[in-house]
mmCIF file of N, CA and C in Angstrom:
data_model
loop_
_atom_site.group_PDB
_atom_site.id
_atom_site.type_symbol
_atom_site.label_atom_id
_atom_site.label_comp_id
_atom_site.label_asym_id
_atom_site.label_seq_id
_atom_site.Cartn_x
_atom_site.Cartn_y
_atom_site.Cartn_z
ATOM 1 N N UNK A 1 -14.542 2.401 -3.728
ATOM 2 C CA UNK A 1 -13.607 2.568 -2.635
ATOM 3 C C UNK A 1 -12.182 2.468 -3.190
ATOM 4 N N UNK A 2 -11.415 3.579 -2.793
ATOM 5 C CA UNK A 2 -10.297 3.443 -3.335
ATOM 6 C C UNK A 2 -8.963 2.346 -2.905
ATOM 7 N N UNK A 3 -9.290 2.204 -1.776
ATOM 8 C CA UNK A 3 -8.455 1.295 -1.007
ATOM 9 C C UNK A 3 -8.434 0.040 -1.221
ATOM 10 N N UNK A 4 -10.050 -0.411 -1.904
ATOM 11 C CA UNK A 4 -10.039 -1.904 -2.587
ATOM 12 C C UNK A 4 -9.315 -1.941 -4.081
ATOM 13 N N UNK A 5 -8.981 -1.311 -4.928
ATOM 14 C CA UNK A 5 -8.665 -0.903 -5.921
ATOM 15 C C UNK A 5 -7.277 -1.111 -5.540
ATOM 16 N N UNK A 6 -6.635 -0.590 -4.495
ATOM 17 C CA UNK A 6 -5.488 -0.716 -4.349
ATOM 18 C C UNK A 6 -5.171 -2.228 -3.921
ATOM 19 N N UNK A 7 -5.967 -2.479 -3.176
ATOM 20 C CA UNK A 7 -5.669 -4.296 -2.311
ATOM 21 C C UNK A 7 -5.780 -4.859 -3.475
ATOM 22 N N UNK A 8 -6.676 -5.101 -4.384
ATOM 23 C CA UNK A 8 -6.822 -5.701 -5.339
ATOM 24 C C UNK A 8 -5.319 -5.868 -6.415
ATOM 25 N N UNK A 9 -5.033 -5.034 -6.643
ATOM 26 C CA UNK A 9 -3.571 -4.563 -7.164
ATOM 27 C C UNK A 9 -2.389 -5.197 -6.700
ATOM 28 N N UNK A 10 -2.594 -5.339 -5.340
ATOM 29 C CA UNK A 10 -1.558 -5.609 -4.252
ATOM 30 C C UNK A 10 -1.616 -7.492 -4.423
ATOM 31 N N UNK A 11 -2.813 -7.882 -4.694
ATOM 32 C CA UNK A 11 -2.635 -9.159 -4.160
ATOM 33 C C UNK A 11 -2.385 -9.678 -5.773
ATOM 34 N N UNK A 12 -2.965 -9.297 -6.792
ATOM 35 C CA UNK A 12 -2.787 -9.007 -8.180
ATOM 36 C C UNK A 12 -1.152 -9.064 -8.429
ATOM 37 N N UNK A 13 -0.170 -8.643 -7.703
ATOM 38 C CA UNK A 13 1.322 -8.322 -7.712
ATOM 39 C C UNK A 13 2.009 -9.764 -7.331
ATOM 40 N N UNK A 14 1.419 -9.354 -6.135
ATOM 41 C CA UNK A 14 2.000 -10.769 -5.246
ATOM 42 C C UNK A 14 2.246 -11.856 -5.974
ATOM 43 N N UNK A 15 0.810 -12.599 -6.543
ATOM 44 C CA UNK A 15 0.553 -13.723 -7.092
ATOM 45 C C UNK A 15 1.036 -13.840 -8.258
ATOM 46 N N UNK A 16 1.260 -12.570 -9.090
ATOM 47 C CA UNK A 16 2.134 -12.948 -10.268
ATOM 48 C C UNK A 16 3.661 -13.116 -10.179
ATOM 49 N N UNK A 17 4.182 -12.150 -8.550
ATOM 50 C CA UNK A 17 5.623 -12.378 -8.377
ATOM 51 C C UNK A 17 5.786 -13.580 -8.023
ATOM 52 N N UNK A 18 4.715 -14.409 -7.103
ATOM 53 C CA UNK A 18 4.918 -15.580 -6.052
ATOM 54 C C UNK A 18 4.867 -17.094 -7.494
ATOM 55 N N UNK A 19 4.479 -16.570 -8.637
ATOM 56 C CA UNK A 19 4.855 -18.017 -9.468
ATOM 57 C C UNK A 19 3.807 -19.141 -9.144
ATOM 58 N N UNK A 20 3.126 -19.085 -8.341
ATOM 59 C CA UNK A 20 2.131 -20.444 -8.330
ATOM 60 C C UNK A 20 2.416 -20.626 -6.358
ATOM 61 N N UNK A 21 3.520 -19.947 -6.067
ATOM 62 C CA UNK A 21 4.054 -20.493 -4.786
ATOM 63 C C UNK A 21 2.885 -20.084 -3.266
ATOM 64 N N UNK A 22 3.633 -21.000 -2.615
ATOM 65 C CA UNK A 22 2.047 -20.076 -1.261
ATOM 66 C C UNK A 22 3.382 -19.122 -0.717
ATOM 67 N N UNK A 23 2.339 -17.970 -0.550
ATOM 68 C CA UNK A 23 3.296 -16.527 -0.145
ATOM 69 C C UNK A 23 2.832 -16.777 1.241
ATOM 70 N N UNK A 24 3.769 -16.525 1.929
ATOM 71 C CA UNK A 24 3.746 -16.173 3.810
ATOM 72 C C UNK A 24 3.679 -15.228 4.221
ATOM 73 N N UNK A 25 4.673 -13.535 3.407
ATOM 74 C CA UNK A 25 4.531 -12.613 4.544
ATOM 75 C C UNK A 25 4.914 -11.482 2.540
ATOM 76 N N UNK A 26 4.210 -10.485 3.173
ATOM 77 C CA UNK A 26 4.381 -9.362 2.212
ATOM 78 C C UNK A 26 4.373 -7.950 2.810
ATOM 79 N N UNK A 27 4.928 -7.088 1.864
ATOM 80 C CA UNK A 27 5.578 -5.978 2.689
ATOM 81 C C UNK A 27 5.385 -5.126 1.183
ATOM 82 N N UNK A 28 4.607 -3.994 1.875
ATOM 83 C CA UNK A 28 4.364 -3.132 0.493
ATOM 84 C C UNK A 28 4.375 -1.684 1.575
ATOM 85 N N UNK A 29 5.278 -0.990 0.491
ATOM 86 C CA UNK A 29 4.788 0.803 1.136
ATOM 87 C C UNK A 29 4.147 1.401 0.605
ATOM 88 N N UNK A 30 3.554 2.028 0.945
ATOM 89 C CA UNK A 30 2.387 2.701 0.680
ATOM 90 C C UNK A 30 2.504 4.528 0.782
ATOM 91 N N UNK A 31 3.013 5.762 -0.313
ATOM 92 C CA UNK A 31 3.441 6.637 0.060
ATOM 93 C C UNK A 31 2.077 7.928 -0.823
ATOM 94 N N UNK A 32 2.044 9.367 -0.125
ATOM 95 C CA UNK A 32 1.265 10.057 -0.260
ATOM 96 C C UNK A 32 0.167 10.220 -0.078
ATOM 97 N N UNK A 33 -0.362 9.005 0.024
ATOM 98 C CA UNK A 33 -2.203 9.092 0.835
ATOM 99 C C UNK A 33 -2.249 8.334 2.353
ATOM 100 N N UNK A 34 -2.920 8.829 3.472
ATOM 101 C CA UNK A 34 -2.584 8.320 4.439
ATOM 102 C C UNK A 34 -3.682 7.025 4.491
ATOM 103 N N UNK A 35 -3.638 5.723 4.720
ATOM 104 C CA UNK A 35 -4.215 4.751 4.586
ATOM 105 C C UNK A 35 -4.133 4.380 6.119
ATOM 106 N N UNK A 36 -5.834 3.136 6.112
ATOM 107 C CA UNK A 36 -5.222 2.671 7.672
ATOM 108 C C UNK A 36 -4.670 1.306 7.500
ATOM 109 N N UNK A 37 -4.248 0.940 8.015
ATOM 110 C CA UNK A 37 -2.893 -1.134 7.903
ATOM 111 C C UNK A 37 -4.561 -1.842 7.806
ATOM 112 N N UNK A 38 -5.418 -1.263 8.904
ATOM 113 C CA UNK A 38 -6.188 -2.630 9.179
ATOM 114 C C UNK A 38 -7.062 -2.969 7.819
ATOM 115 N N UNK A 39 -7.722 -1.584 6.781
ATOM 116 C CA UNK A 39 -8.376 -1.465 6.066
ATOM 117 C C UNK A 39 -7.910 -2.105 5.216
ATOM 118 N N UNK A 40 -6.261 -2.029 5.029
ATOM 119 C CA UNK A 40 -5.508 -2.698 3.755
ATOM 120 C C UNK A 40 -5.485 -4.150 3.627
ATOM 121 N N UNK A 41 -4.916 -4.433 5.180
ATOM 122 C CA UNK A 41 -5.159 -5.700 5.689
ATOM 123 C C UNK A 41 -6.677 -6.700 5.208
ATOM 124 N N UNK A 42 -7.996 -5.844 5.137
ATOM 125 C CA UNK A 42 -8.578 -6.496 5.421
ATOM 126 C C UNK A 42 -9.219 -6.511 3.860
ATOM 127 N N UNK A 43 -9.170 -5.490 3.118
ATOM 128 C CA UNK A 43 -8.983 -5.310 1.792
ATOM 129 C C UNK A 43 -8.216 -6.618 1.097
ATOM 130 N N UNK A 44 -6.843 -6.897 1.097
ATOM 131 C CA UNK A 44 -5.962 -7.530 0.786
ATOM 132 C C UNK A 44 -6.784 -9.372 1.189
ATOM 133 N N UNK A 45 -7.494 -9.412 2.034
ATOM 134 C CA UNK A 45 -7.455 -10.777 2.198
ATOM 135 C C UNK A 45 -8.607 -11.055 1.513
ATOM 136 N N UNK A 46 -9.761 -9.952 1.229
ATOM 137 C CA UNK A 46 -10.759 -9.976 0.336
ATOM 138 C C UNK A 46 -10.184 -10.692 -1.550
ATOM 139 N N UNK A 47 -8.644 -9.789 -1.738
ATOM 140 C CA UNK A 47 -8.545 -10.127 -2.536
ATOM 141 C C UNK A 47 -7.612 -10.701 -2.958
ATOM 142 N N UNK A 48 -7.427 -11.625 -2.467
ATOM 143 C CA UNK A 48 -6.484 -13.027 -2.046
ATOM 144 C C UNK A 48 -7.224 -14.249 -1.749
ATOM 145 N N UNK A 49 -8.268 -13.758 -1.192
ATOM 146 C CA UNK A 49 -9.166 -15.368 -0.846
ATOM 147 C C UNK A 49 -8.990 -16.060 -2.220
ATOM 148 N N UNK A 50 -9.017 -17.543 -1.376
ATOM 149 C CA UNK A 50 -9.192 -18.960 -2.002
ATOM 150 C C UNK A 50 -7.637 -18.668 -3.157
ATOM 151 N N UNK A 51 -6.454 -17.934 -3.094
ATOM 152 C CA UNK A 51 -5.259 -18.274 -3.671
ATOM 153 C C UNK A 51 -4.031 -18.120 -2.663
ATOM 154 N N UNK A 52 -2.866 -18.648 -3.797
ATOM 155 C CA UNK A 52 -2.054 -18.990 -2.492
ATOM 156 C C UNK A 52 -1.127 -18.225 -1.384
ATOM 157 N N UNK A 53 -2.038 -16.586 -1.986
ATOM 158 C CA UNK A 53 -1.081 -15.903 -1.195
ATOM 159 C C UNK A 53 -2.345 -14.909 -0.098
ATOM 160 N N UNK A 54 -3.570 -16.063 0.090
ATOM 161 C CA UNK A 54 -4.273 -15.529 1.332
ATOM 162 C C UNK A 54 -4.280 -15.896 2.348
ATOM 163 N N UNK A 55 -2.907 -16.514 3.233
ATOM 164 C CA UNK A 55 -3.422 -16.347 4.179
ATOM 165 C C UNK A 55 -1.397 -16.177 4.608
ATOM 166 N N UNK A 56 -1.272 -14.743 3.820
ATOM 167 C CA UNK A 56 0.350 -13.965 4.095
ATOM 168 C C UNK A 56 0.092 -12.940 5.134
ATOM 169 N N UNK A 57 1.137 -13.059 5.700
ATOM 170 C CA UNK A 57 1.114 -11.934 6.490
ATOM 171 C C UNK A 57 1.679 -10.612 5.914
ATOM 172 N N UNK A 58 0.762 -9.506 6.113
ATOM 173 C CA UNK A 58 0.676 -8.228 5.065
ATOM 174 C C UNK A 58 1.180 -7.222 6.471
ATOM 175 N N UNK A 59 2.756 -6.400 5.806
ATOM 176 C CA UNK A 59 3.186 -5.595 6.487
ATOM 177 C C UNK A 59 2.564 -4.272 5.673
ATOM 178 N N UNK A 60 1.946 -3.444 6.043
ATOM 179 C CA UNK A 60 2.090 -2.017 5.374
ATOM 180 C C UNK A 60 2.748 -1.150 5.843
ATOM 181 N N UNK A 61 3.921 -0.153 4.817
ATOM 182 C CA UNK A 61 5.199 0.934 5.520
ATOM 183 C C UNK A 61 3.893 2.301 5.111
ATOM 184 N N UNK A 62 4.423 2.873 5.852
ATOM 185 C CA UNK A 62 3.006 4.173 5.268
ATOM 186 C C UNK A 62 4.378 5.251 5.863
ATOM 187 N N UNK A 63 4.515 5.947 4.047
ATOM 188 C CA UNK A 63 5.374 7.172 3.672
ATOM 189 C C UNK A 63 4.888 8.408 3.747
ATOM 190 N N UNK A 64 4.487 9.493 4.526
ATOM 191 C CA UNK A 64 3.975 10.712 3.667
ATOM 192 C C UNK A 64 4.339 11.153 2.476
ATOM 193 N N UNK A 65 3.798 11.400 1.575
ATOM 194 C CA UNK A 65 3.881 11.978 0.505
ATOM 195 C C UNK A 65 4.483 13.903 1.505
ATOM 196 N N UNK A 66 4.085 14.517 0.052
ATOM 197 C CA UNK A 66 3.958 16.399 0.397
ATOM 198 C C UNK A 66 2.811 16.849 -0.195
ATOM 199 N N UNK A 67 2.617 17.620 0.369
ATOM 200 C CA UNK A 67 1.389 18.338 -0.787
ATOM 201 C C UNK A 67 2.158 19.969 -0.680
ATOM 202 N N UNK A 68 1.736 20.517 -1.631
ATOM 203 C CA UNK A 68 1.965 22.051 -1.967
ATOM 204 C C UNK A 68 1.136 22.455 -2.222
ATOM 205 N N UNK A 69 0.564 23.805 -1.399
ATOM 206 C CA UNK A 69 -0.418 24.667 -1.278
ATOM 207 C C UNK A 69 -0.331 25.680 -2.937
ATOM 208 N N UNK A 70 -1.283 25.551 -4.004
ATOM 209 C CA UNK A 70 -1.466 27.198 -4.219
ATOM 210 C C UNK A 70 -1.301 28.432 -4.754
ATOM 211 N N UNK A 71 -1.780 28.624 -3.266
ATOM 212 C CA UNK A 71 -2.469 29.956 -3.100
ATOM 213 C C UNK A 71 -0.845 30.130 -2.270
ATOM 214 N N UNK A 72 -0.506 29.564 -1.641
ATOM 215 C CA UNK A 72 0.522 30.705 -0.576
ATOM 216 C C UNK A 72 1.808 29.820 -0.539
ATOM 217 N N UNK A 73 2.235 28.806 -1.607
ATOM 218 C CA UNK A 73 3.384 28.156 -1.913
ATOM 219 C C UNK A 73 3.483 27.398 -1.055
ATOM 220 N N UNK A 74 2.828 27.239 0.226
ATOM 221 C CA UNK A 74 3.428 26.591 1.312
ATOM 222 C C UNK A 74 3.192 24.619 0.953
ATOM 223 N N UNK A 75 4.600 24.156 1.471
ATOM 224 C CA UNK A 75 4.244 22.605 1.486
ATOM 225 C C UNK A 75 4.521 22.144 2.670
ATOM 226 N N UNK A 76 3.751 20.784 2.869
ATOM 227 C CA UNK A 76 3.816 20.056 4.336
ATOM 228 C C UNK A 76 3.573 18.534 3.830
ATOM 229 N N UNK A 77 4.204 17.633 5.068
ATOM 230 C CA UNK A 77 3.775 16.417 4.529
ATOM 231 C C UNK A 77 1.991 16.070 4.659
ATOM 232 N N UNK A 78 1.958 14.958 3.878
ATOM 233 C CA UNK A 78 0.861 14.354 3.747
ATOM 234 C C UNK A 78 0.537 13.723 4.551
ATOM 235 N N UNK A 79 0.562 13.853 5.912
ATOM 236 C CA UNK A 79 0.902 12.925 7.159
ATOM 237 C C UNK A 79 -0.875 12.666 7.476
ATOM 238 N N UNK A 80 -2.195 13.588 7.172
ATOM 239 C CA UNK A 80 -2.781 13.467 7.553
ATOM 240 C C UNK A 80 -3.983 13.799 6.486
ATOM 241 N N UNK A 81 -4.900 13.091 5.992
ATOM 242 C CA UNK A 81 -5.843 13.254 5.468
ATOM 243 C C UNK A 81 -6.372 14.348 4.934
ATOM 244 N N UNK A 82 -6.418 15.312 6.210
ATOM 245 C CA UNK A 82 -6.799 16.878 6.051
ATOM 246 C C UNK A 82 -5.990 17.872 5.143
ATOM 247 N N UNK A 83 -4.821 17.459 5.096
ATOM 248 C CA UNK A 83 -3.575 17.677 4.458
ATOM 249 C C UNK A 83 -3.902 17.269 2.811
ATOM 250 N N UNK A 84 -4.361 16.839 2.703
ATOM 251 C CA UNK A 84 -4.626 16.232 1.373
ATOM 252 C C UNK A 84 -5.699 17.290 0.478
ATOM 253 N N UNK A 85 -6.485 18.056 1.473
ATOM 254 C CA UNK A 85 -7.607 18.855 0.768
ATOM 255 C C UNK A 85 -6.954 20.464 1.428
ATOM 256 N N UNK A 86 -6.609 20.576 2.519
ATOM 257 C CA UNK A 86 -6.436 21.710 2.830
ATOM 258 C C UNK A 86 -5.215 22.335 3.491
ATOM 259 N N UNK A 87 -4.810 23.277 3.265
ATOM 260 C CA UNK A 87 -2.863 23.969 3.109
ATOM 261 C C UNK A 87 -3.090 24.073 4.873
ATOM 262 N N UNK A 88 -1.931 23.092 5.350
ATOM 263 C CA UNK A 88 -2.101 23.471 7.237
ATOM 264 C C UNK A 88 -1.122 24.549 7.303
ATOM 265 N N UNK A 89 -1.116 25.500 6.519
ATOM 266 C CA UNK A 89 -0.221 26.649 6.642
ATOM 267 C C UNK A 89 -1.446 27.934 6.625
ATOM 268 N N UNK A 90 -2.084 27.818 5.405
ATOM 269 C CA UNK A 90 -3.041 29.162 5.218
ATOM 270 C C UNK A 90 -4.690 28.502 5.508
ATOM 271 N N UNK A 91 -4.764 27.358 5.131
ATOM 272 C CA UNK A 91 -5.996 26.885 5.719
ATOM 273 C C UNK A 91 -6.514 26.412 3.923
ATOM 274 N N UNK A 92 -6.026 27.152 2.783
ATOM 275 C CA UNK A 92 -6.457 27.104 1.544
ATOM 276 C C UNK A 92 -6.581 25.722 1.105
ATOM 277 N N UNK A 93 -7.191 26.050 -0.030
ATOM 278 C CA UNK A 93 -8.388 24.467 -0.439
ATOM 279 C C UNK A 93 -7.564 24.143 -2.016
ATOM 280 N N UNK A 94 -6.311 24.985 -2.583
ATOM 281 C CA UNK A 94 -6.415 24.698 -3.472
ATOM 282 C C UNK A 94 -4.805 23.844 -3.399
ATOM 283 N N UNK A 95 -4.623 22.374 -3.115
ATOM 284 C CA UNK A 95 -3.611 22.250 -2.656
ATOM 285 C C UNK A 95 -3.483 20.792 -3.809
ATOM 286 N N UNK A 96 -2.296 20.451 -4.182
ATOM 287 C CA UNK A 96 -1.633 19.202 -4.652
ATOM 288 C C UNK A 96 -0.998 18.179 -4.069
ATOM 289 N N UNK A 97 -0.886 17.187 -4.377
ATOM 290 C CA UNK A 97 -0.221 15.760 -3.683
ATOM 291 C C UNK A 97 1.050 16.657 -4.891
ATOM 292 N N UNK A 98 2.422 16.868 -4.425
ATOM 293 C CA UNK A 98 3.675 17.526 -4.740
ATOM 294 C C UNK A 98 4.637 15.983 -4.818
ATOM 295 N N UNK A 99 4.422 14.645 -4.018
ATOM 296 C CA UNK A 99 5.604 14.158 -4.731
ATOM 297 C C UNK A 99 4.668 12.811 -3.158
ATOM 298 N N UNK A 100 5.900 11.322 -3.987
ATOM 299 C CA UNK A 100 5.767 10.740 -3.185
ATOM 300 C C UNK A 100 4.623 9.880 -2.879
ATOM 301 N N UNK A 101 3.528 9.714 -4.636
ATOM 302 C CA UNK A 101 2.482 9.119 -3.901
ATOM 303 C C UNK A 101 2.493 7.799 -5.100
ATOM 304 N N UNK A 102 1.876 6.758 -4.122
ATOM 305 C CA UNK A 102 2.272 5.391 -4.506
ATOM 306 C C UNK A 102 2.284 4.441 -3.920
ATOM 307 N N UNK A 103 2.104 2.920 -4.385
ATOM 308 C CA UNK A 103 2.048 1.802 -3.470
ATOM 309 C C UNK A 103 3.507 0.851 -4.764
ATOM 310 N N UNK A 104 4.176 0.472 -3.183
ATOM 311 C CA UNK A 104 5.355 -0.118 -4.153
ATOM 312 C C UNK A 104 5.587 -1.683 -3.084
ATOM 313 N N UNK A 105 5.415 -3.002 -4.153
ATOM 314 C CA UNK A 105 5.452 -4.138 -3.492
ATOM 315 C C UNK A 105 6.824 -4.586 -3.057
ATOM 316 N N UNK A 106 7.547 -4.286 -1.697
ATOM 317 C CA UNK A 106 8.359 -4.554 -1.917
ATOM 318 C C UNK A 106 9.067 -5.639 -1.778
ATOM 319 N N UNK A 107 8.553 -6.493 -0.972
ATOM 320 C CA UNK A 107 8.786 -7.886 -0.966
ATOM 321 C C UNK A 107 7.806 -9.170 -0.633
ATOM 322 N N UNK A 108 8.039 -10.274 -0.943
ATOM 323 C CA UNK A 108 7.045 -11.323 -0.478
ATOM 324 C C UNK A 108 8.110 -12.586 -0.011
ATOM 325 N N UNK A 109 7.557 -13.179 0.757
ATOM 326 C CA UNK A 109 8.066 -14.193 1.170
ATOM 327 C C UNK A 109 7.069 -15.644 0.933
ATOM 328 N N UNK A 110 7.832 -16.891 0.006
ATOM 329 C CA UNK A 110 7.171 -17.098 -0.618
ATOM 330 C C UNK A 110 8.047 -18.773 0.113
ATOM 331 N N UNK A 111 6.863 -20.092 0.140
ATOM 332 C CA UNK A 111 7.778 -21.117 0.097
ATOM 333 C C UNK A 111 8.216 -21.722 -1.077
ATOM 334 N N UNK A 112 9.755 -22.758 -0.664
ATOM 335 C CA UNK A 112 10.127 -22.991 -1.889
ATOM 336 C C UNK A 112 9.515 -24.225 -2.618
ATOM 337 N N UNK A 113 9.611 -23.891 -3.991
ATOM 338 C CA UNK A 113 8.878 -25.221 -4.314
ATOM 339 C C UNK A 113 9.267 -26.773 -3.977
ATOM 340 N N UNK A 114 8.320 -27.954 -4.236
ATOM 341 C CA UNK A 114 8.795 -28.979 -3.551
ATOM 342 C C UNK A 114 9.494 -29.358 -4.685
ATOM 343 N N UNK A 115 10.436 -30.132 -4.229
ATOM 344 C CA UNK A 115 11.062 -30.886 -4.959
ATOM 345 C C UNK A 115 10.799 -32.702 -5.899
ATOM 346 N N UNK A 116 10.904 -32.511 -6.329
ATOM 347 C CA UNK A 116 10.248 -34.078 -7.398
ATOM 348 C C UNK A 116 11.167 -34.557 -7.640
ATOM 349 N N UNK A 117 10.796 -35.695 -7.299
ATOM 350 C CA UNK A 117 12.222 -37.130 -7.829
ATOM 351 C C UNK A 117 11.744 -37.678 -9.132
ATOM 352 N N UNK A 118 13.204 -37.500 -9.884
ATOM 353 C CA UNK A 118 13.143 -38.008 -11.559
ATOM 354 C C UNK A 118 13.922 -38.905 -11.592
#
């Protein structure tokens, strides 16, 4: 499944940005393949359990990519799955992801560490 591959990645990010810290809220976009929040969501907590950034609240931004047809030059966004295999201009099968595809972490919200008396 490709989407675990990606969560895996995602929580993989987090935990090396978050330093040891417990993460609260994360915010990743997600551009060129159309994904669903809940799948990522539920992906992401698979692979986060039992560390300190499972139990963050996970925003997903979802970008279309483009794809470009071809057979008949035509491009459209990636807004929809179908789009991904077939040109919604000529109907053709021989089409590319053209730009825009990617998962980028863009922030976490993390608490601060405690403080120790020396």
């Amino acid at each position: 499944m490709h989407e675990m591959g990606l969560c895996d990645a995602i929580a993989e990010a987090v935990l090396k940005r978050a330093g040891g810290r417990r993460v609260r809220g994360v915010r990743v976009r997600i551009s060129g393949h159309p994904v669903d929040p809940e799948v990522i969501d539920q992906g992401y907590r698979l692979a986060a359990a039992g560390t300190p950034a499972a139990d963050a609240l996970l925003e997903v931004v979802q970008e279309p990519g483009t794809v470009r047809c071809r057979a008949c030059g035509g491009g459209a966004p990636a807004d929809d799955a179908v789009h991904l295999v077939a040109c919604p201009r000529c109907g053709g099968l021989d089409v590319e992801v053209a730009a825009g595809s990617g998962a980028v972490l863009e922030s976490i919200t993390v608490d601060e560490p405690a403080e120790t008396s020396g």
